[in-house]
Amino acid sequence: MSNSTTTVVQTAVSENTQKGRLGAALRNSVQQGLALGTLIVLFVFFAIFGSNFTSSSNIENILMSTVLVGVLALGTTFVIVTAGIDLSLGFGMTLCSVMMGTFITGWGLPVWVGVLGALATGALIGLINGLNVTFLRLPPFIATLAMMMIAQGLALVISEVKPITFAPETRKQVTSIVQFDPVLTASDGYFASLPMGVLIFVVLAVIAYLTLNKTLLGRYTFAIGSNEEATRLSGVNTRRWTIWVYVFAGLFIGIAGVLLTARLGSAQPTAGAGYELQAIAAVVIGGTSLMGGRGSIVGTVIGAFIMSVLINGLRSMSIQTEWQYILTGIVILIAVFFDALRNRGKS
């Protein structure tokens, strides 16, 4: 093939690649726009029909609920983009919280050491998940389901099935991680206090966005999710990078454990139940495909707000707990259904 012909072919391939990227960007924008519209509709609906939904205390509850779900969702976005799944999120967060309480109360270590201990526990959970998926070749569903059960058991054993409480001064230090003194005051009570956890979530979202879109880890995350075998044949050590993805997600589990402990002012050995489903739903609602290869941090943030507003709004309408579960499950089912439709249209 002549040089001129080769140049023409390369140019055509480059144009097709650019068109594919533009198409993916357009689909992500549409998905995020739909998610944002859904969030606005839900908020207006519950503001009209809910009880005290727009009160300052309830808005703060929504924000803090979004922080916990959102932090977990940010990390698991990377896992789902690789076509994996992580069911250990909720009880992994609980175990990190219990370990933080144990380090501080049981071992008498400073609060900052307890925070580092929680982060290390989260990273270890991610490392074990990654090793089970890559070297033992376990399906991510099974590997992380087993880790979920192990984390749940360890949290109960280590805490002796009771909350780990802090001394008053220590508790003040722990809760200050997510809450600081009033900085903005309004006559109607709004912004009477600004949760530090929200600022932490914003910073983490920016870090996750830059990591997914601007770094080698993010590039290989998309590549593994799109076609792991082709990525491996191109010379990429897919096992190593998959492990790093799970470790990175594990760090977010650890951070969520710290935030949970700070929000409650104690380490509760059963507090993380159900968070894994909310986080996964937030990721899928935000446009990340369960089939891998496509994902958006912005969409995940919007999805986290949707889940928090939905659950809080149902409570504000005094909907019974069992019906909250049913309606939340329907939302998850719809999100997965539309994800399946997108993938059928792509194939």
JSON list of C-alpha atoms in Angstrom, two decimals, residues 85-233:
[
{"chain": "A", "resi": 85, "resn": "ILE", "atom": "CA", "xyz": [-19.71, -4.64, 40.09]},
{"chain": "A", "resi": 86, "resn": "ASP", "atom": "CA", "xyz": [-19.09, -4.09, 43.81]},
{"chain": "A", "resi": 87, "resn": "LEU", "atom": "CA", "xyz": [-21.66, -5.36, 46.28]},
{"chain": "A", "resi": 88, "resn": "SER", "atom": "CA", "xyz": [-19.34, -4.87, 49.27]},
{"chain": "A", "resi": 89, "resn": "LEU", "atom": "CA", "xyz": [-19.85, -1.09, 49.37]},
{"chain": "A", "resi": 90, "resn": "GLY", "atom": "CA", "xyz": [-22.37, -0.84, 52.20]},
{"chain": "A", "resi": 91, "resn": "PHE", "atom": "CA", "xyz": [-20.91, -3.24, 54.73]},
{"chain": "A", "resi": 92, "resn": "GLY", "atom": "CA", "xyz": [-17.40, -2.36, 53.59]},
{"chain": "A", "resi": 93, "resn": "MET", "atom": "CA", "xyz": [-18.19, 1.19, 54.68]},
{"chain": "A", "resi": 94, "resn": "THR", "atom": "CA", "xyz": [-19.53, -0.19, 57.96]},
{"chain": "A", "resi": 95, "resn": "LEU", "atom": "CA", "xyz": [-16.34, -2.18, 58.58]},
{"chain": "A", "resi": 96, "resn": "CYS", "atom": "CA", "xyz": [-14.21, 0.91, 57.89]},
{"chain": "A", "resi": 97, "resn": "SER", "atom": "CA", "xyz": [-16.35, 2.84, 60.38]},
{"chain": "A", "resi": 98, "resn": "VAL", "atom": "CA", "xyz": [-15.97, 0.11, 63.01]},
{"chain": "A", "resi": 99, "resn": "MET", "atom": "CA", "xyz": [-12.21, -0.04, 62.48]},
{"chain": "A", "resi": 100, "resn": "MET", "atom": "CA", "xyz": [-11.99, 3.74, 62.89]},
{"chain": "A", "resi": 101, "resn": "GLY", "atom": "CA", "xyz": [-13.92, 3.48, 66.16]},
{"chain": "A", "resi": 102, "resn": "THR", "atom": "CA", "xyz": [-11.72, 0.61, 67.33]},
{"chain": "A", "resi": 103, "resn": "PHE", "atom": "CA", "xyz": [-8.50, 2.46, 66.59]},
{"chain": "A", "resi": 104, "resn": "ILE", "atom": "CA", "xyz": [-9.69, 5.55, 68.45]},
{"chain": "A", "resi": 105, "resn": "THR", "atom": "CA", "xyz": [-11.61, 4.04, 71.37]},
{"chain": "A", "resi": 106, "resn": "GLY", "atom": "CA", "xyz": [-10.21, 0.54, 71.75]},
{"chain": "A", "resi": 107, "resn": "TRP", "atom": "CA", "xyz": [-6.56, 1.36, 71.08]},
{"chain": "A", "resi": 108, "resn": "GLY", "atom": "CA", "xyz": [-6.57, 4.95, 72.31]},
{"chain": "A", "resi": 109, "resn": "LEU", "atom": "CA", "xyz": [-5.06, 6.34, 69.10]},
{"chain": "A", "resi": 110, "resn": "PRO", "atom": "CA", "xyz": [-5.56, 9.93, 67.85]},
{"chain": "A", "resi": 111, "resn": "VAL", "atom": "CA", "xyz": [-8.52, 10.67, 65.58]},
{"chain": "A", "resi": 112, "resn": "TRP", "atom": "CA", "xyz": [-6.34, 11.25, 62.54]},
{"chain": "A", "resi": 113, "resn": "VAL", "atom": "CA", "xyz": [-4.79, 7.79, 62.97]},
{"chain": "A", "resi": 114, "resn": "GLY", "atom": "CA", "xyz": [-8.30, 6.33, 63.11]},
{"chain": "A", "resi": 115, "resn": "VAL", "atom": "CA", "xyz": [-9.10, 8.11, 59.84]},
{"chain": "A", "resi": 116, "resn": "LEU", "atom": "CA", "xyz": [-5.99, 6.65, 58.19]},
{"chain": "A", "resi": 117, "resn": "GLY", "atom": "CA", "xyz": [-6.93, 3.24, 59.57]},
{"chain": "A", "resi": 118, "resn": "ALA", "atom": "CA", "xyz": [-10.37, 3.48, 57.96]},
{"chain": "A", "resi": 119, "resn": "LEU", "atom": "CA", "xyz": [-8.83, 4.47, 54.62]},
{"chain": "A", "resi": 120, "resn": "ALA", "atom": "CA", "xyz": [-6.36, 1.59, 54.83]},
{"chain": "A", "resi": 121, "resn": "THR", "atom": "CA", "xyz": [-9.21, -0.81, 55.59]},
{"chain": "A", "resi": 122, "resn": "GLY", "atom": "CA", "xyz": [-11.10, 0.40, 52.53]},
{"chain": "A", "resi": 123, "resn": "ALA", "atom": "CA", "xyz": [-8.04, 0.05, 50.32]},
{"chain": "A", "resi": 124, "resn": "LEU", "atom": "CA", "xyz": [-7.51, -3.48, 51.66]},
{"chain": "A", "resi": 125, "resn": "ILE", "atom": "CA", "xyz": [-11.11, -4.40, 50.84]},
{"chain": "A", "resi": 126, "resn": "GLY", "atom": "CA", "xyz": [-10.57, -3.11, 47.31]},
{"chain": "A", "resi": 127, "resn": "LEU", "atom": "CA", "xyz": [-7.27, -4.97, 46.99]},
{"chain": "A", "resi": 128, "resn": "ILE", "atom": "CA", "xyz": [-8.84, -8.29, 48.01]},
{"chain": "A", "resi": 129, "resn": "ASN", "atom": "CA", "xyz": [-11.73, -7.72, 45.62]},
{"chain": "A", "resi": 130, "resn": "GLY", "atom": "CA", "xyz": [-9.31, -6.96, 42.81]},
{"chain": "A", "resi": 131, "resn": "LEU", "atom": "CA", "xyz": [-7.16, -10.02, 43.49]},
{"chain": "A", "resi": 132, "resn": "ASN", "atom": "CA", "xyz": [-10.22, -12.28, 43.62]},
{"chain": "A", "resi": 133, "resn": "VAL", "atom": "CA", "xyz": [-11.49, -10.92, 40.31]},
{"chain": "A", "resi": 134, "resn": "THR", "atom": "CA", "xyz": [-8.17, -10.97, 38.45]},
{"chain": "A", "resi": 135, "resn": "PHE", "atom": "CA", "xyz": [-6.10, -13.87, 39.80]},
{"chain": "A", "resi": 136, "resn": "LEU", "atom": "CA", "xyz": [-8.83, -16.20, 41.07]},
{"chain": "A", "resi": 137, "resn": "ARG", "atom": "CA", "xyz": [-10.97, -15.29, 38.06]},
{"chain": "A", "resi": 138, "resn": "LEU", "atom": "CA", "xyz": [-14.09, -15.02, 40.20]},
{"chain": "A", "resi": 139, "resn": "PRO", "atom": "CA", "xyz": [-17.01, -13.11, 38.69]},
{"chain": "A", "resi": 140, "resn": "PRO", "atom": "CA", "xyz": [-17.11, -9.64, 40.28]},
{"chain": "A", "resi": 141, "resn": "PHE", "atom": "CA", "xyz": [-20.64, -10.32, 41.52]},
{"chain": "A", "resi": 142, "resn": "ILE", "atom": "CA", "xyz": [-19.53, -13.40, 43.49]},
{"chain": "A", "resi": 143, "resn": "ALA", "atom": "CA", "xyz": [-16.22, -11.93, 44.68]},
{"chain": "A", "resi": 144, "resn": "THR", "atom": "CA", "xyz": [-17.78, -8.77, 46.07]},
{"chain": "A", "resi": 145, "resn": "LEU", "atom": "CA", "xyz": [-20.84, -10.61, 47.43]},
{"chain": "A", "resi": 146, "resn": "ALA", "atom": "CA", "xyz": [-18.46, -12.77, 49.48]},
{"chain": "A", "resi": 147, "resn": "MET", "atom": "CA", "xyz": [-16.59, -9.65, 50.64]},
{"chain": "A", "resi": 148, "resn": "MET", "atom": "CA", "xyz": [-19.91, -8.04, 51.62]},
{"chain": "A", "resi": 149, "resn": "MET", "atom": "CA", "xyz": [-20.71, -10.97, 53.89]},
{"chain": "A", "resi": 150, "resn": "ILE", "atom": "CA", "xyz": [-17.17, -11.07, 55.32]},
{"chain": "A", "resi": 151, "resn": "ALA", "atom": "CA", "xyz": [-17.22, -7.32, 56.02]},
{"chain": "A", "resi": 152, "resn": "GLN", "atom": "CA", "xyz": [-20.61, -7.61, 57.68]},
{"chain": "A", "resi": 153, "resn": "GLY", "atom": "CA", "xyz": [-19.42, -10.43, 59.92]},
{"chain": "A", "resi": 154, "resn": "LEU", "atom": "CA", "xyz": [-16.16, -8.71, 60.83]},
{"chain": "A", "resi": 155, "resn": "ALA", "atom": "CA", "xyz": [-17.99, -5.49, 61.72]},
{"chain": "A", "resi": 156, "resn": "LEU", "atom": "CA", "xyz": [-20.25, -7.40, 64.09]},
{"chain": "A", "resi": 157, "resn": "VAL", "atom": "CA", "xyz": [-17.41, -9.44, 65.62]},
{"chain": "A", "resi": 158, "resn": "ILE", "atom": "CA", "xyz": [-15.02, -6.53, 66.13]},
{"chain": "A", "resi": 159, "resn": "SER", "atom": "CA", "xyz": [-17.73, -4.27, 67.59]},
{"chain": "A", "resi": 160, "resn": "GLU", "atom": "CA", "xyz": [-19.20, -7.13, 69.66]},
{"chain": "A", "resi": 161, "resn": "VAL", "atom": "CA", "xyz": [-22.57, -6.35, 68.05]},
{"chain": "A", "resi": 162, "resn": "LYS", "atom": "CA", "xyz": [-22.89, -2.96, 69.76]},
{"chain": "A", "resi": 163, "resn": "PRO", "atom": "CA", "xyz": [-22.17, 0.65, 68.80]},
{"chain": "A", "resi": 164, "resn": "ILE", "atom": "CA", "xyz": [-18.68, 2.01, 69.47]},
{"chain": "A", "resi": 165, "resn": "THR", "atom": "CA", "xyz": [-19.11, 5.35, 71.22]},
{"chain": "A", "resi": 166, "resn": "PHE", "atom": "CA", "xyz": [-16.57, 8.11, 71.81]},
{"chain": "A", "resi": 167, "resn": "ALA", "atom": "CA", "xyz": [-15.76, 10.27, 74.80]},
{"chain": "A", "resi": 168, "resn": "PRO", "atom": "CA", "xyz": [-17.41, 13.73, 74.54]},
{"chain": "A", "resi": 169, "resn": "GLU", "atom": "CA", "xyz": [-14.25, 15.56, 73.49]},
{"chain": "A", "resi": 170, "resn": "THR", "atom": "CA", "xyz": [-13.29, 12.86, 70.99]},
{"chain": "A", "resi": 171, "resn": "ARG", "atom": "CA", "xyz": [-16.81, 12.77, 69.62]},
{"chain": "A", "resi": 172, "resn": "LYS", "atom": "CA", "xyz": [-16.62, 16.52, 69.01]},
{"chain": "A", "resi": 173, "resn": "GLN", "atom": "CA", "xyz": [-13.42, 16.02, 67.01]},
{"chain": "A", "resi": 174, "resn": "VAL", "atom": "CA", "xyz": [-14.95, 13.19, 65.00]},
{"chain": "A", "resi": 175, "resn": "THR", "atom": "CA", "xyz": [-18.18, 15.03, 64.14]},
{"chain": "A", "resi": 176, "resn": "SER", "atom": "CA", "xyz": [-16.23, 18.15, 63.13]},
{"chain": "A", "resi": 177, "resn": "ILE", "atom": "CA", "xyz": [-15.04, 16.19, 60.08]},
{"chain": "A", "resi": 178, "resn": "VAL", "atom": "CA", "xyz": [-18.41, 16.70, 58.38]},
{"chain": "A", "resi": 179, "resn": "GLN", "atom": "CA", "xyz": [-19.82, 19.71, 60.25]},
{"chain": "A", "resi": 180, "resn": "PHE", "atom": "CA", "xyz": [-18.40, 23.07, 61.25]},
{"chain": "A", "resi": 181, "resn": "ASP", "atom": "CA", "xyz": [-19.84, 26.09, 63.05]},
{"chain": "A", "resi": 182, "resn": "PRO", "atom": "CA", "xyz": [-22.30, 28.40, 61.27]},
{"chain": "A", "resi": 183, "resn": "VAL", "atom": "CA", "xyz": [-20.67, 30.49, 58.56]},
{"chain": "A", "resi": 184, "resn": "LEU", "atom": "CA", "xyz": [-23.74, 31.75, 56.73]},
{"chain": "A", "resi": 185, "resn": "THR", "atom": "CA", "xyz": [-26.91, 32.90, 58.43]},
{"chain": "A", "resi": 186, "resn": "ALA", "atom": "CA", "xyz": [-30.22, 33.80, 56.85]},
{"chain": "A", "resi": 187, "resn": "SER", "atom": "CA", "xyz": [-33.45, 35.02, 58.42]},
{"chain": "A", "resi": 188, "resn": "ASP", "atom": "CA", "xyz": [-35.35, 31.90, 57.33]},
{"chain": "A", "resi": 189, "resn": "GLY", "atom": "CA", "xyz": [-32.79, 29.54, 58.80]},
{"chain": "A", "resi": 190, "resn": "TYR", "atom": "CA", "xyz": [-31.31, 28.36, 55.50]},
{"chain": "A", "resi": 191, "resn": "PHE", "atom": "CA", "xyz": [-27.57, 27.94, 55.43]},
{"chain": "A", "resi": 192, "resn": "ALA", "atom": "CA", "xyz": [-27.49, 28.25, 59.22]},
{"chain": "A", "resi": 193, "resn": "SER", "atom": "CA", "xyz": [-24.74, 25.68, 59.02]},
{"chain": "A", "resi": 194, "resn": "LEU", "atom": "CA", "xyz": [-22.78, 24.32, 56.11]},
{"chain": "A", "resi": 195, "resn": "PRO", "atom": "CA", "xyz": [-21.87, 20.61, 56.27]},
{"chain": "A", "resi": 196, "resn": "MET", "atom": "CA", "xyz": [-18.17, 20.13, 55.69]},
{"chain": "A", "resi": 197, "resn": "GLY", "atom": "CA", "xyz": [-19.07, 16.74, 54.23]},
{"chain": "A", "resi": 198, "resn": "VAL", "atom": "CA", "xyz": [-20.60, 18.50, 51.21]},
{"chain": "A", "resi": 199, "resn": "LEU", "atom": "CA", "xyz": [-17.33, 20.30, 50.51]},
{"chain": "A", "resi": 200, "resn": "ILE", "atom": "CA", "xyz": [-15.46, 17.00, 50.87]},
{"chain": "A", "resi": 201, "resn": "PHE", "atom": "CA", "xyz": [-17.86, 15.39, 48.39]},
{"chain": "A", "resi": 202, "resn": "VAL", "atom": "CA", "xyz": [-17.32, 18.20, 45.87]},
{"chain": "A", "resi": 203, "resn": "VAL", "atom": "CA", "xyz": [-13.54, 17.85, 46.14]},
{"chain": "A", "resi": 204, "resn": "LEU", "atom": "CA", "xyz": [-13.76, 14.06, 45.75]},
{"chain": "A", "resi": 205, "resn": "ALA", "atom": "CA", "xyz": [-16.05, 14.44, 42.73]},
{"chain": "A", "resi": 206, "resn": "VAL", "atom": "CA", "xyz": [-13.49, 16.73, 41.07]},
{"chain": "A", "resi": 207, "resn": "ILE", "atom": "CA", "xyz": [-10.69, 14.27, 41.84]},
{"chain": "A", "resi": 208, "resn": "ALA", "atom": "CA", "xyz": [-12.75, 11.37, 40.47]},
{"chain": "A", "resi": 209, "resn": "TYR", "atom": "CA", "xyz": [-13.62, 13.35, 37.33]},
{"chain": "A", "resi": 210, "resn": "LEU", "atom": "CA", "xyz": [-10.01, 14.25, 36.61]},
{"chain": "A", "resi": 211, "resn": "THR", "atom": "CA", "xyz": [-8.84, 10.71, 37.34]},
{"chain": "A", "resi": 212, "resn": "LEU", "atom": "CA", "xyz": [-11.41, 9.13, 35.03]},
{"chain": "A", "resi": 213, "resn": "ASN", "atom": "CA", "xyz": [-10.96, 11.57, 32.17]},
{"chain": "A", "resi": 214, "resn": "LYS", "atom": "CA", "xyz": [-7.38, 12.84, 32.40]},
{"chain": "A", "resi": 215, "resn": "THR", "atom": "CA", "xyz": [-5.18, 10.05, 33.75]},
{"chain": "A", "resi": 216, "resn": "LEU", "atom": "CA", "xyz": [-3.77, 6.71, 32.64]},
{"chain": "A", "resi": 217, "resn": "LEU", "atom": "CA", "xyz": [-5.91, 4.91, 35.21]},
{"chain": "A", "resi": 218, "resn": "GLY", "atom": "CA", "xyz": [-9.05, 6.42, 33.71]},
{"chain": "A", "resi": 219, "resn": "ARG", "atom": "CA", "xyz": [-7.97, 5.64, 30.15]},
{"chain": "A", "resi": 220, "resn": "TYR", "atom": "CA", "xyz": [-7.31, 2.00, 30.98]},
{"chain": "A", "resi": 221, "resn": "THR", "atom": "CA", "xyz": [-10.54, 1.82, 32.99]},
{"chain": "A", "resi": 222, "resn": "PHE", "atom": "CA", "xyz": [-12.51, 2.66, 29.84]},
{"chain": "A", "resi": 223, "resn": "ALA", "atom": "CA", "xyz": [-10.33, 0.40, 27.70]},
{"chain": "A", "resi": 224, "resn": "ILE", "atom": "CA", "xyz": [-10.80, -2.62, 29.97]},
{"chain": "A", "resi": 225, "resn": "GLY", "atom": "CA", "xyz": [-14.55, -2.08, 30.09]},
{"chain": "A", "resi": 226, "resn": "SER", "atom": "CA", "xyz": [-14.81, -1.67, 26.31]},
{"chain": "A", "resi": 227, "resn": "ASN", "atom": "CA", "xyz": [-12.74, -4.73, 25.37]},
{"chain": "A", "resi": 228, "resn": "GLU", "atom": "CA", "xyz": [-10.48, -6.28, 27.98]},
{"chain": "A", "resi": 229, "resn": "GLU", "atom": "CA", "xyz": [-8.98, -8.88, 25.64]},
{"chain": "A", "resi": 230, "resn": "ALA", "atom": "CA", "xyz": [-8.05, -6.32, 23.00]},
{"chain": "A", "resi": 231, "resn": "THR", "atom": "CA", "xyz": [-6.56, -4.11, 25.70]},
{"chain": "A", "resi": 232, "resn": "ARG", "atom": "CA", "xyz": [-4.48, -7.01, 27.01]},
{"chain": "A", "resi": 233, "resn": "LEU", "atom": "CA", "xyz": [-3.26, -7.92, 23.50]}
]
